[in-house]
Coordinates of C-alpha atoms in Angstrom, one line a residue:
Chain A
M1315 CA 8.5 8.7 -22.2
T1316 CA 11.2 11.1 -22.2
S1317 CA 12.1 13.5 -19.6
D1318 CA 11.5 15.9 -21.9
T1319 CA 7.9 14.9 -22.2
V1320 CA 7.8 14.5 -18.4
S1321 CA 9.0 18.1 -18.1
A1322 CA 6.4 19.5 -20.5
F1323 CA 3.6 18.2 -17.9
A1324 CA 5.7 19.7 -14.8
A1325 CA 6.0 23.2 -16.8
A1326 CA 2.5 23.1 -18.0
L1327 CA 0.8 22.2 -14.3
R1328 CA 3.1 23.9 -12.2
V1329 CA 1.5 27.2 -10.8
P1330 CA 3.3 30.2 -11.3
Q1331 CA 4.1 32.1 -8.3
G1332 CA 2.0 35.2 -7.3
P1333 CA -1.6 35.5 -7.1
V1334 CA -3.8 32.5 -8.0
D1335 CA -7.5 32.9 -9.7
L1336 CA -8.7 29.5 -10.0
T1337 CA -11.6 30.4 -12.0
A1338 CA -9.0 31.4 -14.6
L1339 CA -7.6 27.6 -14.8
A1340 CA -9.5 25.2 -17.2
T1341 CA -10.8 22.2 -15.6
H1342 CA -11.5 19.9 -18.5
T1343 CA -8.1 20.8 -20.7
T1344 CA -5.2 18.7 -21.2
P1345 CA -2.5 20.7 -21.0
A1346 CA 0.9 18.9 -22.6
F1347 CA -0.9 16.2 -23.9
D1348 CA -2.3 16.3 -27.7
G1349 CA -4.4 13.0 -27.6
G1350 CA -7.9 11.6 -26.4
K1351 CA -8.9 9.3 -23.7
A1352 CA -7.9 5.9 -25.4
E1353 CA -4.4 7.5 -26.0
G1354 CA -4.3 8.9 -22.7
R1355 CA -4.7 5.6 -21.2
S1356 CA -2.1 4.1 -23.2
A1357 CA 0.2 6.9 -22.2
L1358 CA -0.7 5.9 -18.6
E1359 CA 0.0 2.2 -19.1
A1360 CA 3.3 2.9 -20.9
L1361 CA 4.8 4.9 -17.9
G1362 CA 4.1 1.8 -15.6
P1363 CA 7.5 -0.1 -16.2
E1364 CA 9.9 3.1 -15.7
L1365 CA 7.8 4.3 -13.0
A1366 CA 8.0 0.9 -11.1
D1367 CA 11.8 0.6 -11.7
L1368 CA 12.4 3.8 -10.5
Q1369 CA 10.3 3.1 -7.0
E1370 CA 12.6 0.0 -6.8
Q1371 CA 15.8 2.1 -7.0
L1372 CA 14.5 4.6 -4.7
F1373 CA 13.5 1.4 -2.2
A1374 CA 16.7 -0.1 -2.9
N1375 CA 18.5 3.3 -1.7
G1376 CA 16.4 3.5 1.4
R1377 CA 17.3 0.1 2.2
T1378 CA 21.1 0.8 2.0
G1379 CA 21.4 4.1 3.8
G1380 CA 20.0 6.7 1.3
A1381 CA 18.1 9.6 2.4
C1382 CA 15.5 10.2 -0.4
R1383 CA 12.0 9.7 -0.5
L1384 CA 9.2 11.2 -2.3
L1385 CA 5.8 12.7 -0.7
L1386 CA 3.0 13.3 -2.8
V1387 CA 0.3 15.6 -1.7
L1388 CA -3.3 15.2 -3.0
Q1389 CA -5.8 17.9 -2.5
G1390 CA -9.2 18.6 -4.1
M1391 CA -12.7 19.2 -3.5
D1392 CA -15.0 16.2 -2.8
T1393 CA -15.5 13.6 -5.9
S1394 CA -12.4 15.4 -7.5
G1395 CA -10.9 12.0 -7.6
K1396 CA -7.9 11.9 -5.0
G1397 CA -8.6 8.1 -4.2
G1398 CA -8.9 7.4 -7.9
T1399 CA -5.7 8.9 -9.1
L1400 CA -3.7 7.1 -6.1
R1401 CA -5.1 4.1 -7.5
A1402 CA -4.2 4.5 -10.9
T1403 CA -0.6 6.1 -10.3
V1404 CA 0.8 4.8 -7.3
G1405 CA -0.9 1.5 -7.9
L1406 CA 1.5 1.1 -10.7
V1407 CA 4.4 0.4 -8.4
D1408 CA 5.3 -2.1 -5.5
P1409 CA 2.8 -1.6 -2.7
Q1410 CA 5.4 -2.3 -0.1
G1411 CA 7.3 1.0 -1.0
V1412 CA 4.0 2.9 -0.8
R1413 CA 3.0 4.7 2.5
I1414 CA -0.8 6.0 2.1
T1415 CA -2.4 8.1 4.5
S1416 CA -6.0 9.2 4.0
F1417 CA -6.5 12.1 6.4
K1418 CA -10.0 12.5 8.2
A1419 CA -11.3 14.9 10.7
P1420 CA -8.2 15.0 13.2
T1421 CA -9.5 12.8 16.4
E1422 CA -9.5 14.4 20.1
E1423 CA -5.7 13.6 20.5
E1424 CA -4.7 15.2 17.2
R1425 CA -6.4 18.2 18.2
A1426 CA -4.6 18.2 21.3
H1427 CA -1.4 18.7 19.2
D1428 CA 0.0 21.3 16.8
F1429 CA -1.9 20.5 13.3
L1430 CA 1.6 19.3 11.8
W1431 CA 1.8 16.7 14.4
R1432 CA -0.2 14.0 12.7
V1433 CA 1.1 14.7 9.1
D1434 CA 4.7 14.6 10.6
R1435 CA 4.0 11.1 11.9
A1436 CA 2.8 9.9 8.6
L1437 CA 5.7 10.9 6.5
P1438 CA 7.4 8.4 4.4
V1439 CA 10.9 6.9 5.7
P1440 CA 13.7 6.9 3.1
G1441 CA 13.0 4.6 0.3
E1442 CA 9.3 5.1 0.4
I1443 CA 6.8 6.9 -1.6
G1444 CA 4.3 8.5 0.7
V1445 CA 0.9 9.7 -0.3
F1446 CA -1.3 12.1 1.7
D1447 CA -4.8 12.0 0.5
R1448 CA -5.8 15.3 2.2
S1449 CA -3.1 16.7 4.3
H1450 CA -2.0 19.4 6.3
Y1451 CA -3.8 21.9 3.9
E1452 CA -7.1 20.9 5.3
D1453 CA -6.0 22.9 8.3
V1454 CA -5.9 25.9 6.0
L1455 CA -9.1 25.1 3.9
I1456 CA -11.8 23.6 5.6
G1457 CA -10.5 25.4 8.6
R1458 CA -10.6 28.6 7.2
V1459 CA -14.2 28.0 5.6
R1460 CA -15.4 26.4 8.5
R1461 CA -13.6 28.7 11.0
L1462 CA -12.3 25.7 13.0
A1463 CA -9.4 27.7 14.4
P1464 CA -9.0 31.7 15.2
A1465 CA -7.9 33.7 12.2
A1466 CA -4.5 34.7 13.6
E1467 CA -4.1 30.6 14.2
I1468 CA -4.9 30.3 10.4
E1469 CA -2.6 32.8 9.3
R1470 CA 0.5 31.7 11.3
R1471 CA -0.2 28.3 9.4
Y1472 CA 0.8 29.2 5.9
A1473 CA 4.6 29.9 7.6
A1474 CA 4.4 27.1 9.4
I1475 CA 3.5 24.7 6.3
N1476 CA 6.3 26.6 4.6
D1477 CA 9.0 26.1 7.2
W1478 CA 8.2 22.4 7.7
E1479 CA 8.0 21.5 4.0
E1480 CA 11.6 23.4 3.7
M1481 CA 13.2 21.2 6.5
L1482 CA 11.6 18.3 4.6
A1483 CA 13.2 19.0 1.4
A1484 CA 16.3 19.6 3.0
G1485 CA 16.1 16.3 4.6
G1486 CA 15.8 14.1 1.3
V1487 CA 12.1 14.7 0.6
T1488 CA 11.0 15.9 -3.0
I1489 CA 7.5 17.1 -2.4
V1490 CA 5.0 17.0 -5.3
K1491 CA 1.9 18.7 -4.3
C1492 CA -1.1 18.5 -6.6
M1493 CA -4.8 20.2 -6.4
L1494 CA -7.2 18.1 -8.3
H1495 CA -9.1 20.8 -10.2
I1496 CA -12.8 20.2 -10.7
S1497 CA -15.8 22.1 -11.9
R1498 CA -18.6 22.6 -9.5
D1499 CA -20.8 21.2 -12.4
E1500 CA -18.8 18.1 -13.0
Q1501 CA -18.7 17.7 -9.2
K1502 CA -22.8 17.6 -9.4
Q1503 CA -22.8 15.0 -12.0
R1504 CA -20.1 12.7 -10.1
L1505 CA -22.7 13.3 -6.6
L1506 CA -25.6 12.1 -9.0
E1507 CA -23.8 9.1 -10.3
R1508 CA -23.1 8.2 -6.3
L1509 CA -26.8 8.6 -5.8
D1510 CA -27.7 6.4 -9.3
R1511 CA -25.4 3.4 -8.4
P1512 CA -26.0 1.2 -5.6
D1513 CA -22.6 0.3 -5.6
K1514 CA -21.4 3.7 -5.1
H1515 CA -24.0 4.8 -2.3
W1516 CA -21.4 4.1 0.4
K1517 CA -19.1 6.9 -0.8
F1518 CA -22.1 9.1 -0.6
N1519 CA -22.4 11.7 2.3
P1520 CA -25.3 14.0 2.5
G1521 CA -22.7 16.5 4.0
D1522 CA -21.4 16.7 0.5
I1523 CA -24.2 18.7 -0.9
D1524 CA -23.9 21.6 2.0
E1525 CA -20.6 21.8 1.1
R1526 CA -21.4 22.9 -2.2
E1527 CA -22.9 25.9 -0.8
V1528 CA -20.0 27.2 0.2
W1529 CA -17.8 26.3 -3.0
P1530 CA -16.6 29.6 -3.6
D1531 CA -15.4 29.9 -0.2
Y1532 CA -13.3 26.8 -0.8
R1533 CA -12.1 28.3 -4.0
R1534 CA -10.9 31.2 -2.4
A1535 CA -9.5 29.5 0.3
Y1536 CA -7.4 27.1 -2.2
E1537 CA -6.5 30.2 -3.9
I1538 CA -4.8 31.7 -0.9
A1539 CA -3.2 28.3 0.5
I1540 CA -1.8 27.9 -2.9
E1541 CA -0.4 31.2 -3.5
R1542 CA 1.2 31.3 0.1
T1543 CA 2.8 28.0 0.1
N1544 CA 3.7 27.9 -3.5
T1545 CA 7.6 27.6 -2.7
D1546 CA 10.5 26.6 -4.9
H1547 CA 11.3 23.6 -2.6
A1548 CA 7.6 22.6 -2.8
P1549 CA 5.4 23.9 -5.6
W1550 CA 1.8 23.8 -6.5
H1551 CA 0.4 21.8 -9.4
V1552 CA -3.3 22.5 -10.5
I1553 CA -4.6 19.6 -12.6
P1554 CA -7.6 20.2 -14.4
A1555 CA -9.4 17.2 -13.3
D1556 CA -13.0 17.1 -15.0
R1557 CA -11.6 14.3 -17.4
K1558 CA -10.3 11.2 -15.0
W1559 CA -8.0 9.7 -17.7
Y1560 CA -5.9 12.9 -18.0
R1561 CA -5.6 13.5 -14.3
N1562 CA -4.3 10.5 -13.8
L1563 CA -1.8 10.7 -16.7
A1564 CA -0.6 14.0 -15.4
V1565 CA -0.2 12.9 -11.8
A1566 CA 1.6 10.1 -13.1
E1567 CA 3.9 12.2 -15.2
L1568 CA 4.5 14.5 -12.2
L1569 CA 5.6 11.5 -10.1
L1570 CA 7.7 10.0 -13.0
G1571 CA 9.6 13.2 -13.1
A1572 CA 10.1 13.8 -9.4
L1573 CA 11.7 10.0 -9.3
Q1574 CA 13.9 10.8 -12.4
G1575 CA 15.2 14.4 -10.9
M1576 CA 16.5 12.1 -7.8
G1577 CA 19.3 11.1 -10.1
L1578 CA 18.8 7.3 -8.4
T1579 CA 21.5 4.5 -9.3
W1580 CA 21.4 1.2 -8.1
P1581 CA 23.4 1.1 -4.7
E1582 CA 26.8 -0.7 -4.8
A1583 CA 27.7 -4.0 -3.1
D1584 CA 29.0 -3.5 0.6
F1585 CA 30.4 -6.8 0.2
D1586 CA 32.9 -8.9 -2.0
V1587 CA 30.9 -10.4 -4.8
E1588 CA 33.5 -13.1 -5.8
S1589 CA 33.9 -14.1 -2.4
E1590 CA 30.3 -14.5 -1.2
R1591 CA 29.8 -16.5 -4.9
T1592 CA 32.7 -19.1 -4.0
R1593 CA 31.3 -19.0 -0.4
L1594 CA 27.8 -20.1 -2.0
L1595 CA 29.4 -22.6 -4.8
T1596 CA 31.9 -24.4 -2.2
E1597 CA 29.6 -25.1 0.8
G1598 CA 28.8 -28.4 2.2
Chain B
M97 CA -12.7 -18.4 -11.7
T98 CA -15.4 -20.1 -9.9
S99 CA -15.5 -20.8 -6.0
D100 CA -15.1 -24.6 -7.0
T101 CA -11.9 -23.8 -8.5
V102 CA -10.9 -21.7 -5.5
S103 CA -11.7 -24.4 -3.0
A104 CA -9.8 -26.7 -5.3
F105 CA -6.8 -24.6 -4.3
A106 CA -7.7 -24.2 -0.7
A107 CA -8.2 -28.1 -0.5
A108 CA -5.0 -28.8 -2.2
L109 CA -2.7 -26.5 -0.3
R110 CA -4.4 -26.6 3.5
V111 CA -2.0 -28.4 5.4
P112 CA -4.0 -31.6 7.1
Q113 CA -3.9 -31.4 11.0
G114 CA -1.2 -33.6 12.7
P115 CA 2.6 -34.0 12.4
V116 CA 4.1 -32.1 9.6
D117 CA 6.7 -33.5 7.3
L118 CA 8.0 -30.7 5.1
T119 CA 10.7 -33.2 3.2
A120 CA 7.4 -34.9 2.0
L121 CA 5.7 -31.9 0.4
A122 CA 7.0 -30.9 -2.9
T123 CA 8.1 -27.4 -3.8
H124 CA 8.1 -27.6 -7.7
T125 CA 4.4 -29.0 -8.1
T126 CA 1.2 -27.2 -9.1
P127 CA -1.4 -28.3 -7.1
A128 CA -4.9 -27.9 -8.1
F129 CA -3.5 -26.3 -11.8
D130 CA -2.8 -28.2 -15.0
G131 CA -1.2 -25.7 -17.2
G132 CA 2.0 -24.1 -17.3
K133 CA 3.8 -20.8 -16.9
A134 CA 2.0 -18.9 -19.6
E135 CA -1.5 -20.6 -18.5
G136 CA -0.6 -19.6 -14.8
R137 CA 0.1 -16.1 -15.6
S138 CA -3.1 -15.5 -17.7
A139 CA -4.8 -17.3 -14.8
L140 CA -3.7 -15.0 -12.3
E141 CA -4.3 -11.9 -14.6
A142 CA -7.7 -13.0 -14.9
L143 CA -8.3 -13.1 -11.3
G144 CA -7.6 -9.5 -11.0
P145 CA -10.9 -7.9 -11.4
E146 CA -12.9 -10.3 -9.2
L147 CA -10.1 -9.8 -6.6
A148 CA -10.3 -5.8 -7.0
D149 CA -14.0 -5.6 -6.8
L150 CA -14.4 -8.1 -3.5
Q151 CA -11.5 -5.7 -1.9
E152 CA -13.7 -2.9 -2.8
Q153 CA -16.8 -4.2 -1.3
L154 CA -14.9 -5.2 2.0
F155 CA -13.4 -1.8 2.1
A156 CA -17.0 0.0 1.8
N157 CA -18.2 -2.5 4.5
G158 CA -15.4 -1.2 6.6
R159 CA -16.4 2.2 6.2
T160 CA -19.8 1.7 7.1
G161 CA -19.5 0.1 10.2
G162 CA -18.6 -3.6 9.2
A163 CA -16.0 -5.8 11.0
C164 CA -14.7 -7.9 8.3
R165 CA -11.1 -7.7 7.7
L166 CA -8.6 -10.0 6.0
L167 CA -5.0 -10.8 7.2
L168 CA -2.5 -12.6 5.0
V169 CA 0.6 -14.0 6.7
L170 CA 3.5 -14.6 4.4
Q171 CA 6.3 -16.9 5.8
G172 CA 8.9 -18.7 4.1
M173 CA 13.0 -19.0 4.0
D174 CA 15.1 -16.3 2.6
T175 CA 14.5 -15.8 -1.2
S176 CA 11.1 -18.0 -0.9
G177 CA 9.5 -15.0 -2.5
K178 CA 7.4 -13.2 0.0
G179 CA 7.8 -9.5 -1.5
G180 CA 7.5 -10.7 -5.1
T181 CA 4.2 -12.8 -4.1
L182 CA 2.6 -9.7 -2.4
R183 CA 3.4 -7.7 -5.1
A184 CA 1.8 -9.8 -7.7
T185 CA -1.3 -10.4 -5.4
V186 CA -2.3 -7.8 -3.1
G187 CA -1.0 -5.5 -6.1
L188 CA -4.0 -6.3 -7.8
V189 CA -6.1 -4.4 -5.7
D190 CA -6.5 -0.9 -4.4
P191 CA -3.6 0.4 -2.5
Q192 CA -5.4 2.5 -0.4
G193 CA -7.1 -0.8 1.3
V194 CA -3.9 -2.8 2.1
R195 CA -2.0 -2.4 5.2
I196 CA 1.3 -4.0 4.6
T197 CA 3.8 -5.0 7.3
S198 CA 7.3 -6.2 6.8
F199 CA 8.8 -7.4 10.2
K200 CA 12.4 -6.9 10.6
A201 CA 14.4 -8.2 14.0
P202 CA 12.5 -6.6 16.9
T203 CA 13.7 -3.1 18.0
E204 CA 14.7 -2.6 21.8
E205 CA 11.0 -1.2 22.4
E206 CA 9.6 -4.4 20.8
R207 CA 11.7 -6.4 22.7
A208 CA 10.7 -5.4 26.1
H209 CA 6.7 -6.0 25.4
D210 CA 5.3 -9.7 24.7
F211 CA 6.2 -10.9 21.0
L212 CA 2.5 -10.3 19.9
W213 CA 2.6 -6.5 20.7
R214 CA 4.3 -5.4 17.6
V215 CA 1.9 -7.4 15.6
D216 CA -1.0 -6.4 17.2
R217 CA -0.4 -2.9 16.6
A218 CA -0.1 -3.7 12.7
L219 CA -3.6 -5.6 12.4
P220 CA -5.6 -4.0 9.6
V221 CA -8.5 -2.4 10.6
P222 CA -12.3 -3.2 9.5
G223 CA -12.3 -3.3 5.7
E224 CA -8.8 -3.7 5.6
I225 CA -6.6 -6.4 3.8
G226 CA -3.6 -6.6 6.1
V227 CA -0.4 -8.3 5.0
F228 CA 2.5 -9.6 7.3
D229 CA 5.8 -10.1 5.5
R230 CA 7.2 -12.2 8.1
S231 CA 5.3 -12.2 11.2
H232 CA 5.0 -13.3 15.0
Y233 CA 5.9 -16.8 13.5
E234 CA 9.7 -15.6 13.4
D235 CA 9.3 -15.6 17.3
V236 CA 9.2 -19.5 16.8
L237 CA 11.3 -20.0 14.1
I238 CA 14.5 -17.9 14.1
G239 CA 13.5 -17.5 18.0
R240 CA 13.5 -21.5 18.4
V241 CA 16.5 -22.0 15.9
R242 CA 18.8 -19.2 17.3
R243 CA 17.5 -19.6 20.9
L244 CA 16.5 -16.0 21.1
A245 CA 14.6 -16.6 24.0
P246 CA 14.6 -19.8 26.8
A247 CA 12.9 -23.0 25.5
A248 CA 9.9 -22.5 28.0
E249 CA 9.1 -19.1 26.6
I250 CA 9.4 -20.5 22.9
E251 CA 7.1 -23.3 24.2
R252 CA 4.4 -20.8 25.7
R253 CA 4.5 -18.9 22.3
Y254 CA 2.4 -21.7 20.0
A255 CA -0.7 -21.6 22.5
A256 CA -0.5 -17.8 22.9
I257 CA -0.6 -17.6 19.2
N258 CA -3.4 -20.2 18.8
D259 CA -5.6 -17.8 21.3
W260 CA -4.8 -14.4 19.9
E261 CA -5.7 -15.9 16.5
E262 CA -8.9 -17.1 18.0
M263 CA -9.6 -13.7 19.2
L264 CA -9.1 -12.1 15.8
A265 CA -11.2 -14.7 14.5
A266 CA -13.9 -14.2 16.8
G267 CA -13.7 -10.1 15.7
G268 CA -14.1 -10.4 12.0
V269 CA -10.6 -11.5 10.8
T270 CA -10.3 -13.9 8.0
I271 CA -6.5 -15.1 8.4
V272 CA -4.9 -16.7 5.5
K273 CA -1.5 -18.1 6.4
C274 CA 0.8 -19.3 4.3
M275 CA 4.1 -20.8 4.0
L276 CA 6.2 -20.2 0.6
H277 CA 8.2 -23.7 0.6
I278 CA 11.3 -23.7 -1.8
S279 CA 13.9 -26.2 -1.9
R280 CA 17.2 -25.6 -0.5
D281 CA 19.1 -25.7 -4.1
E282 CA 16.4 -23.4 -5.6
Q283 CA 17.6 -20.8 -2.6
K284 CA 21.0 -21.4 -3.5
Q285 CA 20.2 -20.8 -7.5
R286 CA 18.4 -17.2 -6.6
L287 CA 21.3 -16.0 -3.9
L288 CA 23.8 -16.9 -6.9
E289 CA 21.2 -14.4 -9.2
R290 CA 21.4 -11.8 -6.5
L291 CA 25.1 -11.8 -6.8
D292 CA 25.4 -12.0 -10.6
R293 CA 22.9 -9.1 -11.0
P294 CA 24.1 -5.9 -9.9
D295 CA 20.5 -4.7 -9.6
K296 CA 20.0 -7.3 -7.1
H297 CA 23.1 -6.6 -5.2
W298 CA 21.0 -4.3 -2.6
K299 CA 18.8 -7.4 -1.7
F300 CA 21.8 -9.8 -0.7
N301 CA 22.8 -10.6 2.5
P302 CA 26.1 -12.1 3.6
G303 CA 24.2 -13.8 6.6
D304 CA 21.8 -15.5 4.2
I305 CA 24.4 -18.0 3.4
D306 CA 25.4 -18.7 7.1
E307 CA 21.5 -19.6 7.7
R308 CA 21.6 -22.2 4.9
E309 CA 23.9 -24.0 7.4
V310 CA 20.8 -24.6 9.6
W311 CA 18.5 -25.2 6.9
P312 CA 17.2 -28.7 8.5
D313 CA 17.1 -26.6 12.0
Y314 CA 14.6 -24.3 10.0
R315 CA 12.6 -26.8 8.4
R316 CA 12.1 -28.7 11.8
A317 CA 11.0 -25.3 13.3
Y318 CA 8.7 -24.8 10.6
E319 CA 7.5 -28.2 11.0
I320 CA 6.6 -27.8 14.7
A321 CA 4.8 -24.2 14.1
I322 CA 2.9 -25.6 11.5
E323 CA 1.4 -28.4 13.6
R324 CA 0.8 -26.4 16.6
T325 CA -1.2 -23.8 15.0
N326 CA -2.8 -25.5 12.3
T327 CA -6.1 -24.7 13.9
D328 CA -9.6 -24.5 12.3
H329 CA -10.0 -20.7 12.7
A330 CA -6.7 -20.1 11.3
P331 CA -5.3 -22.9 9.2
W332 CA -2.0 -23.0 7.4
H333 CA -1.1 -23.3 3.8
V334 CA 2.3 -24.8 1.9
I335 CA 2.6 -23.4 -1.1
P336 CA 5.4 -25.2 -3.6
A337 CA 7.2 -21.9 -4.4
D338 CA 10.0 -22.9 -6.7
R339 CA 8.0 -21.7 -9.8
K340 CA 7.3 -18.1 -9.0
W341 CA 4.2 -18.2 -11.0
Y342 CA 2.5 -21.1 -9.2
R343 CA 3.0 -19.2 -6.1
N344 CA 1.7 -16.0 -6.8
L345 CA -1.4 -17.8 -8.6
A346 CA -1.9 -20.2 -5.5
V347 CA -1.6 -17.1 -3.1
A348 CA -4.1 -14.8 -5.3
E349 CA -6.5 -18.2 -5.4
L350 CA -6.4 -18.6 -1.6
L351 CA -6.8 -14.6 -1.1
L352 CA -9.9 -14.7 -3.6
G353 CA -11.2 -17.7 -1.7
A354 CA -11.1 -16.0 1.4
L355 CA -12.9 -12.7 0.5
Q356 CA -15.6 -14.9 -1.8
G357 CA -16.2 -16.7 1.8
M358 CA -17.0 -13.6 3.5
G359 CA -20.5 -13.1 1.7
L360 CA -19.6 -9.5 1.0
T361 CA -22.7 -7.2 -0.4
W362 CA -22.6 -3.6 -1.1
P363 CA -23.7 -1.7 2.0
E364 CA -27.2 -0.2 1.9
A365 CA -27.7 3.5 1.7
D366 CA -28.4 5.1 5.2
F367 CA -29.8 8.3 3.8
D368 CA -33.0 8.5 1.5
V369 CA -31.4 8.4 -2.0
E370 CA -34.4 10.1 -3.9
S371 CA -34.8 13.0 -1.3
E372 CA -30.8 13.5 -1.9
R373 CA -31.1 13.3 -5.4
T374 CA -34.0 16.1 -5.2
R375 CA -31.9 18.2 -3.2
L376 CA -29.1 18.0 -5.7
L377 CA -31.2 18.6 -8.7
T378 CA -32.9 21.8 -7.2
E379 CA -30.2 23.5 -5.3
G380 CA -29.3 27.1 -6.1

């Protein structure tokens, strides 16, 4: 996959700055990709070796003083496939270089701090790929819909997020923000599948059906959040996610593009290679 | 792969209780496996789906109140392939269910606590597979060889480890301890390869050559540690590790056997499936 192809995905999926209307963004299309499911899966598999190589270079740089790191933020409604995406994409690279955090409802300790406290503690260190399965955006999504904080506090958070993400970017963090965009009907099908299959019952939560009643409120909260935090240093991508194979391919392409954009190289040796070789070959 | 085959690996690699002589244990053999490299790689790949299924069941149980978890402890001399093993084995399952910790020289804060403090904090939670790349055993290995603690303190640690591991096992942790066993000459070849390849320079540390001078001291420290902590609740396995493909296959088989031994099933639904289906199908 050339970097031109990768740029094609980024260009097609990156949300233009300005007001956002999610109803105008399709959930079942395959932007920047012409093939079907079989071709999409092959294309994803073909990305594996380059993704793994670049991840190892990133890791090697982190071990030798480099500051670069990558943060993938996955957001989306229930069943949009955050976990499946993560497994299909980040699962292609060495798990030692990946730091995954799944954010649940905040604990009492977390609620006692500013909303960015817990995400700050979960950041990748240099050389790592960090993944947030849900994130600080929940605090302006469910936080807004379910009025978990006063309106003025919700309002304050958009700028706080932008300031925090800008500081991260300045410190070497490449931020890739993805909203997995599914239709309300696709969600219904996926919830029904969880009910139909005993091996999926553990994933079902009756509360998920209640949340469907306020689907338009969540959509509006996403639109506001994306518009107000769609910055140059941390832009938003909306991924049509009704087709799982496309969703996986698209996120993998965005990851690959982000890694390519870091201009990574193998670190130089900080020792004399020849004298070390001689030491080894002449040891007792 | 049947559980008989898996048991064959465990039976062949588990260290009998009593004194240990690592010079009597081969580093280049392939116990419990008849084929060569190609067959070994195919056999490993064939384990992937069952490993992934069982890991997901373990994860599902953890999410629904189950206590079971797995802890894989990887020890071995420099270049023995702890990282490579981890990638080839744990890399076959969903990274969301895996918690990997690579232990380095302890920090000042860690040194101020008991040696088990930092490993205790890195334990898997229920449903997770935890991996220790190096572990509390360093405190009786390099700790003993380099006299990083008084002799009486080193002595105390063996029983402390056994008590701690027994408590873990009683709490639902299945512990799989593996020593990756390479020859001193194989290590030399691997260090030379790191010097020959610019993409491996970052892995080379001149101190690794100095450690080779006390190879027999490390071997003796391993023998003592294995003998004194080779308990029924947390037995040791010594894996011949000169052949990377065998090392990977053997650890994957031990992992699979441990997961099979947990008697996992999919959790029962804690809601009424039919009434939830009706709610979904009749919603507005």
